[in-house]
Short mmCIF file of C-alpha atoms in Angstrom, two decimals:
data_model
loop_
_atom_site.label_atom_id
_atom_site.label_comp_id
_atom_site.label_asym_id
_atom_site.label_seq_id
_atom_site.Cartn_x
_atom_site.Cartn_y
_atom_site.Cartn_z
CA MET H 1 136.02 -49.83 73.08
CA GLY H 2 135.16 -49.29 69.50
CA ARG H 3 131.44 -48.81 70.32
CA ARG H 4 132.57 -45.78 72.70
CA TRP H 5 134.58 -44.20 70.40
CA ILE H 6 132.11 -44.13 67.48
CA PHE H 7 129.30 -43.15 69.77
CA GLY H 8 131.61 -40.24 71.07
CA LEU H 9 132.42 -39.23 67.46
CA TRP H 10 128.84 -38.86 66.64
CA LEU H 11 127.65 -37.25 69.69
CA ALA H 12 130.44 -34.51 68.90
CA LEU H 13 129.26 -34.21 65.36
CA CYS H 14 125.74 -33.96 66.22
CA PHE H 15 125.75 -31.81 69.16
CA SER H 16 128.84 -29.69 68.97
CA THR H 17 126.63 -26.29 68.92
CA SER H 18 123.53 -27.60 70.82
CA VAL H 19 122.49 -25.98 74.08
CA GLN H 20 124.30 -28.65 76.04
CA ALA H 21 127.26 -29.28 74.06
CA GLN H 22 129.64 -31.04 76.29
CA ALA H 23 132.67 -33.59 75.94
CA VAL H 24 131.48 -37.23 75.96
CA PRO H 25 132.66 -38.84 79.25
CA SER H 26 135.46 -41.35 78.44
CA GLY H 27 133.69 -43.88 80.30
CA ALA H 28 130.19 -43.46 78.72
CA GLU H 29 128.71 -46.73 77.42
CA LEU H 30 126.04 -46.75 74.78
CA ARG H 31 122.90 -47.71 76.48
CA PHE H 32 119.25 -47.94 75.34
CA VAL H 33 117.07 -46.63 78.13
CA SER H 34 113.36 -46.09 78.72
CA GLN H 35 112.14 -42.56 77.66
CA ASP H 36 112.56 -39.58 79.78
CA LEU H 37 108.99 -39.10 80.96
CA LYS H 38 109.72 -35.66 82.50
CA ALA H 39 111.05 -34.29 79.35
CA LEU H 40 108.21 -35.66 77.50
CA SER H 41 105.78 -33.87 79.88
CA LEU H 42 107.74 -30.43 79.47
CA TYR H 43 107.46 -30.94 75.64
CA PHE H 44 103.75 -31.65 75.95
CA GLU H 45 103.04 -28.96 78.25
CA GLY H 46 105.06 -26.40 76.02
CA MET H 47 102.95 -27.58 72.94
CA ALA H 48 99.55 -26.96 74.84
CA ILE H 49 100.80 -23.57 75.90
CA LEU H 50 101.96 -22.83 72.28
CA GLU H 51 98.71 -23.74 70.81
CA GLU H 52 96.94 -21.24 72.89
CA GLY H 53 98.98 -18.49 71.44
CA GLN H 54 101.67 -17.85 74.15
CA LYS H 55 105.22 -17.40 72.66
CA GLY H 56 107.59 -17.02 75.66
CA LYS H 57 107.01 -19.58 78.22
CA PRO H 58 106.44 -22.70 75.67
CA PHE H 59 110.19 -22.21 74.42
CA LYS H 60 111.38 -22.10 78.00
CA LEU H 61 109.89 -25.35 78.62
CA PHE H 62 111.21 -26.73 75.24
CA GLU H 63 114.67 -25.73 76.31
CA LYS H 64 114.33 -27.45 79.89
CA ALA H 65 112.98 -30.57 77.89
CA ALA H 66 116.01 -30.49 75.52
CA LYS H 67 118.78 -29.85 78.35
CA ARG H 68 117.45 -33.14 80.15
CA ILE H 69 117.57 -35.20 76.96
CA GLU H 70 120.86 -33.89 75.89
CA LYS H 71 122.29 -34.49 79.29
CA ARG H 72 121.20 -38.23 79.00
CA LEU H 73 122.66 -38.37 75.43
CA ASN H 74 126.00 -37.18 76.38
CA SER H 75 126.16 -39.99 79.17
CA GLY H 76 125.36 -42.37 76.67
CA GLN H 77 121.82 -42.97 77.21
CA LEU H 78 119.83 -43.47 74.14
CA ASN H 79 115.95 -43.76 73.65
CA SER H 80 114.08 -43.26 70.24
CA GLY H 81 111.22 -41.09 71.93
CA ASP H 82 113.70 -38.86 73.39
CA LEU H 83 115.49 -38.15 70.03
CA ALA H 84 112.00 -37.57 68.47
CA VAL H 85 111.13 -35.15 71.13
CA LEU H 86 114.51 -33.30 70.61
CA PHE H 87 113.91 -33.42 66.96
CA ASN H 88 110.36 -31.90 67.24
CA ILE H 89 111.86 -29.05 69.43
CA ALA H 90 114.29 -28.26 66.57
CA ARG H 91 111.27 -28.08 64.18
CA ILE H 92 109.34 -26.03 66.16
CA THR H 93 112.13 -23.46 66.57
CA GLY H 94 113.00 -23.52 62.99
CA ASN H 95 116.72 -24.60 63.79
CA SER H 96 117.32 -26.06 60.42
CA GLU H 97 121.07 -26.96 61.29
CA GLU H 98 119.95 -28.82 64.26
CA ILE H 99 117.27 -30.54 62.42
CA LEU H 100 119.94 -31.86 59.87
CA ARG H 101 122.25 -32.91 62.57
CA LEU H 102 119.59 -34.86 64.70
CA GLY H 103 118.41 -36.44 61.49
CA GLN H 104 121.98 -37.64 60.68
CA PHE H 105 122.25 -39.22 64.15
CA ARG H 106 119.15 -40.86 63.83
CA LEU H 107 119.94 -42.30 60.43
CA PHE H 108 123.36 -43.56 62.00
CA LEU H 109 121.09 -45.33 64.90
CA GLY H 110 118.75 -46.57 62.35
CA GLY H 111 115.72 -49.09 63.37
CA ASP H 112 113.15 -47.31 65.43
CA PHE H 113 115.04 -44.04 65.35
CA VAL H 114 113.91 -43.65 61.84
CA ASP H 115 110.24 -42.70 60.65
CA GLU H 116 108.82 -41.10 57.66
CA GLU H 117 108.41 -37.97 59.41
CA LEU H 118 112.18 -37.84 59.98
CA ILE H 119 112.76 -38.41 56.23
CA SER H 120 110.58 -35.94 54.80
CA THR H 121 111.42 -33.19 57.27
CA CYS H 122 114.98 -33.40 56.81
CA ALA H 123 114.79 -33.78 52.93
CA GLN H 124 112.47 -30.69 52.91
CA THR H 125 114.89 -28.85 55.20
CA ALA H 126 117.88 -29.78 53.01
CA TYR H 127 115.90 -28.73 49.80
CA SER H 128 114.99 -25.37 51.41
CA ARG H 129 118.79 -24.65 52.08
CA GLY H 130 119.55 -25.61 48.30
CA ASP H 131 121.26 -28.78 49.22
CA LEU H 132 119.66 -30.98 46.77
CA GLU H 133 122.32 -33.84 47.39
CA ARG H 134 121.65 -33.93 51.17
CA ALA H 135 118.05 -34.14 50.58
CA ILE H 136 118.52 -37.09 48.26
CA VAL H 137 120.57 -38.69 50.97
CA PHE H 138 117.99 -38.63 53.38
CA LEU H 139 115.23 -39.72 50.80
CA LYS H 140 117.06 -42.50 49.96
CA ALA H 141 117.78 -43.60 53.68
CA GLY H 142 114.06 -43.70 53.74
CA ASP H 143 114.23 -46.45 51.15
CA ARG H 144 116.62 -48.33 53.13
CA PHE H 145 115.00 -48.21 56.44
CA LEU H 146 111.34 -47.83 55.55
CA PRO H 147 108.78 -49.61 53.41
CA PRO H 148 108.70 -48.49 49.72
CA ASN H 149 106.62 -45.40 49.22
CA MET H 150 105.77 -43.51 45.82
CA GLU H 151 105.72 -40.11 47.10
CA ARG H 152 109.41 -40.53 48.50
CA THR H 153 110.48 -42.11 45.19
CA ALA H 154 108.90 -39.41 43.13
CA ALA H 155 110.59 -36.76 45.14
CA ILE H 156 113.98 -38.42 44.70
CA CYS H 157 113.19 -38.49 40.87
CA ASN H 158 112.51 -34.92 40.74
CA LEU H 159 115.48 -34.02 42.84
CA TYR H 160 117.69 -36.09 40.34
CA ALA H 161 115.91 -34.52 37.50
CA ASN H 162 116.80 -31.01 38.89
CA LEU H 163 120.36 -32.18 38.92
CA GLY H 164 120.09 -33.22 35.36
CA GLU H 165 120.80 -36.75 36.43
CA ALA H 166 118.30 -38.71 34.03
CA ASP H 167 119.87 -42.22 34.40
CA SER H 168 119.57 -41.85 38.32
CA ALA H 169 115.88 -40.62 38.21
CA LEU H 170 114.80 -43.38 35.97
CA ALA H 171 116.69 -46.07 37.93
CA ASN H 172 115.00 -44.98 41.20
CA MET H 173 111.52 -45.22 39.56
CA ALA H 174 112.22 -48.43 38.04
CA ARG H 175 112.99 -49.94 41.38
CA LEU H 176 109.44 -49.69 42.20
CA PHE H 177 108.51 -52.05 39.30
CA GLN H 178 109.15 -55.20 41.54
CA TYR H 179 106.39 -54.19 43.71
CA PRO H 180 102.86 -55.30 42.29
CA GLU H 181 101.00 -52.28 44.30
CA PHE H 182 103.33 -49.86 42.46
CA GLU H 183 104.06 -51.49 39.06
CA ILE H 184 101.39 -49.58 37.21
CA ASP H 185 101.87 -46.29 38.63
CA ALA H 186 105.69 -46.48 38.62
CA SER H 187 105.46 -47.54 34.81
CA ILE H 188 103.37 -44.65 34.00
CA ARG H 189 105.72 -42.08 35.72
CA TYR H 190 108.58 -43.80 34.18
CA CYS H 191 107.36 -43.12 30.75
CA LEU H 192 106.52 -39.38 31.74
CA LEU H 193 110.16 -39.08 32.95
CA LEU H 194 111.30 -40.23 29.50
CA ASN H 195 109.42 -37.79 27.97
CA ASP H 196 110.50 -34.94 30.42
CA PHE H 197 114.08 -35.84 29.55
CA GLY H 198 113.31 -35.47 25.84
CA LEU H 199 113.50 -39.26 25.02
CA ASP H 200 110.08 -39.05 23.10
CA ASN H 201 110.63 -42.21 21.09
CA GLU H 202 111.51 -44.18 24.13
CA ALA H 203 108.60 -42.99 26.19
CA TYR H 204 106.30 -43.89 23.33
CA ILE H 205 107.71 -47.34 23.04
CA ALA H 206 107.45 -47.72 26.90
CA MET H 207 104.08 -46.51 27.03
CA GLU H 208 102.83 -49.02 24.14
CA LEU H 209 104.61 -51.93 26.03
CA LEU H 210 103.07 -50.82 29.28
CA PHE H 211 99.68 -50.83 27.43
CA GLN H 212 100.27 -54.24 26.07
CA ARG H 213 101.06 -55.56 29.53
CA PHE H 214 97.98 -53.90 31.06
CA PRO H 215 95.44 -53.54 28.38
CA GLU H 216 92.57 -53.43 30.50
CA ALA H 217 93.82 -51.18 33.42
CA LEU H 218 91.95 -47.85 33.40
CA PRO H 219 95.02 -45.83 34.56
CA VAL H 220 97.01 -47.35 31.77
CA GLN H 221 94.58 -46.45 29.13
CA MET H 222 94.04 -43.07 30.32
CA ALA H 223 97.68 -42.21 30.53
CA ARG H 224 98.28 -43.65 27.11
CA ALA H 225 95.40 -41.51 25.77
CA LYS H 226 96.82 -38.43 27.29
CA PHE H 227 100.27 -39.19 26.30
CA LEU H 228 99.09 -39.75 22.60
CA GLN H 229 97.36 -36.24 22.71
CA VAL H 230 100.48 -34.45 24.02
CA GLY H 231 102.58 -36.13 21.36
CA GLN H 232 100.33 -34.68 18.68
CA ARG H 233 99.12 -38.27 17.56
CA GLU H 234 95.32 -36.74 17.53
CA ALA H 235 93.85 -39.59 15.54
CA GLU H 236 95.15 -42.06 17.96
CA ALA H 237 94.50 -40.07 21.10
CA GLU H 238 90.79 -39.65 20.15
CA ALA H 239 90.35 -43.40 19.33
CA ALA H 240 92.06 -44.22 22.62
CA PHE H 241 89.82 -41.76 24.59
CA GLU H 242 86.74 -43.15 22.88
CA ALA H 243 87.60 -46.70 23.74
CA ILE H 244 87.76 -45.56 27.39
CA TYR H 245 84.38 -43.92 27.57
CA ARG H 246 82.64 -46.42 25.53
CA ASN H 247 83.84 -49.39 27.77
CA PRO H 248 81.00 -50.42 30.06
CA ASP H 249 83.44 -52.02 32.38
CA PHE H 250 84.80 -48.71 33.55
CA SER H 251 83.04 -47.06 36.30
CA GLU H 252 81.41 -43.62 35.67
CA GLU H 253 83.02 -42.23 38.79
CA ALA H 254 86.53 -43.23 37.69
CA ILE H 255 85.93 -41.88 34.24
CA ALA H 256 84.43 -38.67 35.51
CA GLN H 257 87.41 -37.97 37.81
CA ASP H 258 89.95 -38.41 34.71
CA PHE H 259 87.32 -36.36 32.68
CA VAL H 260 87.78 -33.50 35.16
CA VAL H 261 91.55 -33.73 35.22
CA ILE H 262 91.78 -33.66 31.51
CA LEU H 263 89.46 -30.35 31.50
CA GLU H 264 91.69 -28.79 33.99
CA GLU H 265 94.79 -29.57 31.89
CA LEU H 266 93.31 -28.17 28.72
CA THR H 267 92.09 -25.08 30.54
CA GLY H 268 95.42 -24.59 32.27
CA ALA H 269 97.27 -25.08 28.82
CA ASN H 270 95.33 -21.80 27.61
CA LEU H 271 94.73 -23.58 24.21
CA ALA H 272 92.45 -21.89 21.63
CA LYS H 273 88.89 -23.35 21.43
CA ASP H 274 89.66 -24.62 17.99
CA HIS H 275 92.81 -26.49 19.10
CA PRO H 276 92.60 -30.30 18.05
CA ALA H 277 92.81 -31.11 21.83
CA TRP H 278 89.91 -29.27 22.67
CA GLN H 279 87.89 -30.45 19.64
CA ALA H 280 88.71 -34.27 20.41
CA PHE H 281 87.65 -33.56 24.09
CA LEU H 282 84.33 -31.94 22.99
CA ARG H 283 83.56 -34.94 20.73
CA LEU H 284 84.02 -37.24 23.58
CA THR H 285 81.34 -35.35 25.53
#
């Protein structure tokens, strides 16, 4: 009985303004069923016509597909593919409220109902509506249901930074330290966050500790050199850059890529040509 009540409540919350909003039958049982292939066919047919440039007929097909799926949902029949189709229709039609409502429902169901596309779309939709807290909720749900992801973590940190919550931003980036594949990148980003929040001394100490831990890693050496340069430690920065470009163990391609990035950063900063940063760069060339 409890499952019926919870399921009915969530359907009421999620579909109260949808095309087929109906009362959930009192005897509706939650059942996981196979996908509605007819609805899927209508969806793909609509997509094909939409790609041809037609505007009227595709949306009629989308509406038919949505009605079929919502009818199944209102009777307690669930399928992850059905909800994905319904979600895509909401996205295509630009119904942001329905996107977020369906997103919440899929998060409630969890498992196969949650994927990276759902998380990113809902987070972006919430952000575009100015709801930063809701965007964070979706992104953090991605951390709960999906493998760790640097792009998602960086987005969470940026949102927390926009809200002025430095501790939360730093804590979320630090969470990736435990994963070897993200440790270096997350550590570098952590140092940059410290710097962004005005914690210059802490950022410098963290960068030096990172360099001690990974003294031979090119990304760490390059990040440290740039960090020293931005911090007006010109002599140290020049020595750090020179050590990189004189090291035969680093590939020319990797160095060239970073060289281009530095050049773009200097150009974008509109610094005078006699600025110490430019002079240090030119000496390295």
